[in-house]
Short mmCIF file of C-alpha atoms in Angstrom, two decimals:
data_model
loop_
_atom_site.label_atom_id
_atom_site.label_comp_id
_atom_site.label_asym_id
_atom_site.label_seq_id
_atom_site.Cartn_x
_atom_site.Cartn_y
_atom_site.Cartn_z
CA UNK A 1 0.00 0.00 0.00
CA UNK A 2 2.04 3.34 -0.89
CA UNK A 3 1.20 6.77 0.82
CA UNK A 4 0.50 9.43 -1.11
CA UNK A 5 2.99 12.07 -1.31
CA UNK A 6 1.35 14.61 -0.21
CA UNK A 7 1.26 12.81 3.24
CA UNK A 8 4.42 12.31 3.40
CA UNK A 9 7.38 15.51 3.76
CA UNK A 10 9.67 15.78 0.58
CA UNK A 11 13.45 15.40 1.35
CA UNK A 12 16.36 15.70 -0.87
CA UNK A 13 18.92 13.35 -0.15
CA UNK A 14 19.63 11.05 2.91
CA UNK A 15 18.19 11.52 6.41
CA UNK A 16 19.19 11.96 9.60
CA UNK A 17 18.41 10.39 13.04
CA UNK A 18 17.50 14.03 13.85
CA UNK A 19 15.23 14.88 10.81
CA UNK A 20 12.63 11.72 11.46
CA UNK A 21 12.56 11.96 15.07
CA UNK A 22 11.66 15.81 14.38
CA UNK A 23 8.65 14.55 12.17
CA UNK A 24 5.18 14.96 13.29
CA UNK A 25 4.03 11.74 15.72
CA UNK A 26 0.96 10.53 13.01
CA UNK A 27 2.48 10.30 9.39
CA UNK A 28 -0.21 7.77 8.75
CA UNK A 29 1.95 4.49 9.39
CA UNK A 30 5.26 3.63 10.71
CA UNK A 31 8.23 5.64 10.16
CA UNK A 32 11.64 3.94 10.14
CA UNK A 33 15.15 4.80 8.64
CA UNK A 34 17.83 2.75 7.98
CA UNK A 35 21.31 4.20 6.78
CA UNK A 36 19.62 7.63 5.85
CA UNK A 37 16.61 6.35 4.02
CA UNK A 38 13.28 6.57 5.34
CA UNK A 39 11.12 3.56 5.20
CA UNK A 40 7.09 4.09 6.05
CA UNK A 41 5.31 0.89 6.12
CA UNK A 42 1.12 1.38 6.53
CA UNK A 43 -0.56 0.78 9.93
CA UNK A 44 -1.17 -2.81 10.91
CA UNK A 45 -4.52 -5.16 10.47
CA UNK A 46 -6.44 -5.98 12.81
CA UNK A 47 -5.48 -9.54 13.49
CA UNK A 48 -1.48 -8.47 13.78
CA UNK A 49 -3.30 -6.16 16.46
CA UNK A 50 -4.85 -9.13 18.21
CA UNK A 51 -1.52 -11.43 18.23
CA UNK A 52 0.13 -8.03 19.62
CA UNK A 53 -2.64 -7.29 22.51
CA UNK A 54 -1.93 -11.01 23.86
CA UNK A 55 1.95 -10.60 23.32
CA UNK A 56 1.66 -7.33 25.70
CA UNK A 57 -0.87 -8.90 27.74
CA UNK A 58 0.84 -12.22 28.06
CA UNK A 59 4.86 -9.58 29.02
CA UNK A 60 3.08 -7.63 31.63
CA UNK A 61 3.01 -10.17 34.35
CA UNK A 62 6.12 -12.20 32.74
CA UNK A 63 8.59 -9.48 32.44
CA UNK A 64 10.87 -8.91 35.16
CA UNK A 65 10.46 -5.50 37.51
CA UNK A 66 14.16 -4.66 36.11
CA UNK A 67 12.47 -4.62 32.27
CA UNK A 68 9.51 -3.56 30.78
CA UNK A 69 7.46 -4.15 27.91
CA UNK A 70 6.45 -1.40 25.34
CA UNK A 71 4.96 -1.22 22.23
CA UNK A 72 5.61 0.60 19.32
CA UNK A 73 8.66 2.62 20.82
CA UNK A 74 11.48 4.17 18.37
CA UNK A 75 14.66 2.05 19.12
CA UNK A 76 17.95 3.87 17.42
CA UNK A 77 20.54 1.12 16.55
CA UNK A 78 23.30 3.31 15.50
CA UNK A 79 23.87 6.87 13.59
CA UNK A 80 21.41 6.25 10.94
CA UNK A 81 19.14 3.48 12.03
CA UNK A 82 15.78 3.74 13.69
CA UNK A 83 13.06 0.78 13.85
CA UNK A 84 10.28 0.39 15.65
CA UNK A 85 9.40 -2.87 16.86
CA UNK A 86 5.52 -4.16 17.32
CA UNK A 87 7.28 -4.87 21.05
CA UNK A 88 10.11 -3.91 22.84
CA UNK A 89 11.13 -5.18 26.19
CA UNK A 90 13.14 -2.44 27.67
CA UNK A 91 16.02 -2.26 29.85
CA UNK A 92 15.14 1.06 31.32
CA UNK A 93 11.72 1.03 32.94
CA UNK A 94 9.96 3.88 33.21
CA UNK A 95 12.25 6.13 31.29
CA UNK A 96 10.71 8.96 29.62
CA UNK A 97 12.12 9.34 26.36
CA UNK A 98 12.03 9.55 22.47
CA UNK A 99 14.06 6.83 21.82
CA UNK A 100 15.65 3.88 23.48
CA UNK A 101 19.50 2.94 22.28
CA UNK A 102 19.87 -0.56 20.87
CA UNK A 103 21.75 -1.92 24.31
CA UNK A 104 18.75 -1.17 26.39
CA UNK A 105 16.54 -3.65 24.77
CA UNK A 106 16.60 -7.44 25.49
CA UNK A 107 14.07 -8.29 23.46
CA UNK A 108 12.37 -6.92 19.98
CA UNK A 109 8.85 -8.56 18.83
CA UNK A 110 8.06 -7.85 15.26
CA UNK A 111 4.40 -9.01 14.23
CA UNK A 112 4.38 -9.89 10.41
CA UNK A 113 2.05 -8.14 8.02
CA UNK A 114 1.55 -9.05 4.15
CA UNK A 115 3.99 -5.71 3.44
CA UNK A 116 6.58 -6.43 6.53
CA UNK A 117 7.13 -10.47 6.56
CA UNK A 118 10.47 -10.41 4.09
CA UNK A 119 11.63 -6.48 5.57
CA UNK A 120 11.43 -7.65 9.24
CA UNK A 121 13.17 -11.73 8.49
CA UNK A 122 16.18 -10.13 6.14
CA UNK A 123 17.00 -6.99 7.33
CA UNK A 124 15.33 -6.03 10.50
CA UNK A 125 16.80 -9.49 11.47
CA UNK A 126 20.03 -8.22 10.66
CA UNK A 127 20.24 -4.83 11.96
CA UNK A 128 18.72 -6.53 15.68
CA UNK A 129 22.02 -8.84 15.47
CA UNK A 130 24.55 -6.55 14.45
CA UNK A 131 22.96 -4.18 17.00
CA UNK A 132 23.81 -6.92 19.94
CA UNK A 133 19.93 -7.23 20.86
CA UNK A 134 19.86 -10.58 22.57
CA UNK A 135 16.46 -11.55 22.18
CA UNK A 136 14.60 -11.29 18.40
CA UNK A 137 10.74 -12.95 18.09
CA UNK A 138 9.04 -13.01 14.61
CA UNK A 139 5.27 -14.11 14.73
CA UNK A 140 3.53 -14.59 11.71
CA UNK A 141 -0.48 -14.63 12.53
CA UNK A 142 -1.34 -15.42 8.69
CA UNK A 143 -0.42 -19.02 9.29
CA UNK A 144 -2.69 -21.68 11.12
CA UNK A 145 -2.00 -22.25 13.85
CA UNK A 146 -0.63 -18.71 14.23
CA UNK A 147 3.26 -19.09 14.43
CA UNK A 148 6.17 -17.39 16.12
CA UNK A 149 9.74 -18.25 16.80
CA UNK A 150 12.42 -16.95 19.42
CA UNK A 151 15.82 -16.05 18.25
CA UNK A 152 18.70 -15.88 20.87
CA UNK A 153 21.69 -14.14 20.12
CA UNK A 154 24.86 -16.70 20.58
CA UNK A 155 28.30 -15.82 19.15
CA UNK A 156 27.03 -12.48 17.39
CA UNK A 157 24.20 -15.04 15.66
CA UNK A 158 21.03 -15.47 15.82
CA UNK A 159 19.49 -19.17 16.29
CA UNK A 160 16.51 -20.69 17.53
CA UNK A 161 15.64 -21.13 20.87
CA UNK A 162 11.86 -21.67 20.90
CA UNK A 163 9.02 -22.14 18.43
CA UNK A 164 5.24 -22.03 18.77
CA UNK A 165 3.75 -24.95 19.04
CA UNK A 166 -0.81 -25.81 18.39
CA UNK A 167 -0.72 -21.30 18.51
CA UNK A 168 1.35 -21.24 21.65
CA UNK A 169 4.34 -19.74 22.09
CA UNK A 170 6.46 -20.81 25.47
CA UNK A 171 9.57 -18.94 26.40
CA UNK A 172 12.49 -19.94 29.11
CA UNK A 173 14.44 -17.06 27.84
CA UNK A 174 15.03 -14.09 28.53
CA UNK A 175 12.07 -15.05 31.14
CA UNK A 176 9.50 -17.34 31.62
CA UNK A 177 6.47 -16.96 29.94
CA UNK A 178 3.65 -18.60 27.61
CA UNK A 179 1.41 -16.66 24.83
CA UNK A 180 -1.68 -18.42 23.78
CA UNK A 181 -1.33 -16.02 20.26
CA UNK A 182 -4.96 -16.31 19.08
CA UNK A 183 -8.54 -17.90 20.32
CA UNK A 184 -10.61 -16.58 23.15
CA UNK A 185 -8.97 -16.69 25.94
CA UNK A 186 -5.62 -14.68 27.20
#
């Protein structure tokens, strides 16, 4: 889905870290920027929304009082690179601030849409392990069962640590905790 133009501020050349975080909160979607280029991806369905809802449910009791669970915060992983993951748990609770640095998160969610699924497994995937962030969890709700894998960081690489299994998602790591990601219940 592209965004019309006119929504969106013309800019010669690359961007800074500076320039996006000094663009108005609602530019109809997500607002990202990796290495100077801006990257706007549309707002989420409503099912993504649903997985995400029992993700922060499901972090709010689970998540230890040292970290805490946010979603959709700006997370700056170096000069030029800004993301914004579906759900961050945070290093830094109650902080009050634009942005949190890559080393104060141990754990990024990223929900897949239709538009996201090969952005957030290629490169969002790579920018979270070059950035150090220990913990990386992809959940795709379009499958069925809904699906999700954990990614631990070990030896500067990602690999699996934990997989949904019948819609459920069960964590040891970085704390304990088990997401029912659809039906009825939470």
């Amino acid at each position: 889905m592209a965004i019309p133009a006119d929504t969106f501020p013309q800019h010669p050349g690359v961007w800074t870290l500076e320039e996006v975080l000094a663009l108005p909160e609602d530019q109809g979607g997500r607002v990202e920027l990796v290495d100077g280029t801006v990257v706007v991806r549309p707002a989420p369905t409503s099912r993504h929304q649903r997985v995400l809802q029992r993700l922060q449910i499901a972090c709010y009791d689970a998540v230890p009082a040292d970290c805490e669970p946010l979603p959709g915060v700006n997370v700056v992983l170096g000069g030029a690179r800004l993301l914004i993951p579906d759900l961050a748990v945070v290093t830094e609770p109650g902080a009050d601030t634009v942005y949190y640095k890559g080393d104060e998160l141990l754990m990024a969610v990223e929900v897949h849409s239709p538009s996201t699924r090969a952005y957030d497994r290629a490169l969002k995937r790579q920018l979270y392990q070059e950035a150090g962030v220990p913990f990386l969890v992809f959940v795709d709700p379009a499958t069925d069962p809904c699906s999700a894998v954990c990614l631990e960081l070990d030896g500067g690489e990602y690999r699996e640590s934990a997989h949904a299994q019948d819609g459920r998602l069960t964590l040891d790591r970085p704390f304990p905790i088990t997401v029912h990601l659809e039906g009825t219940g939470y």
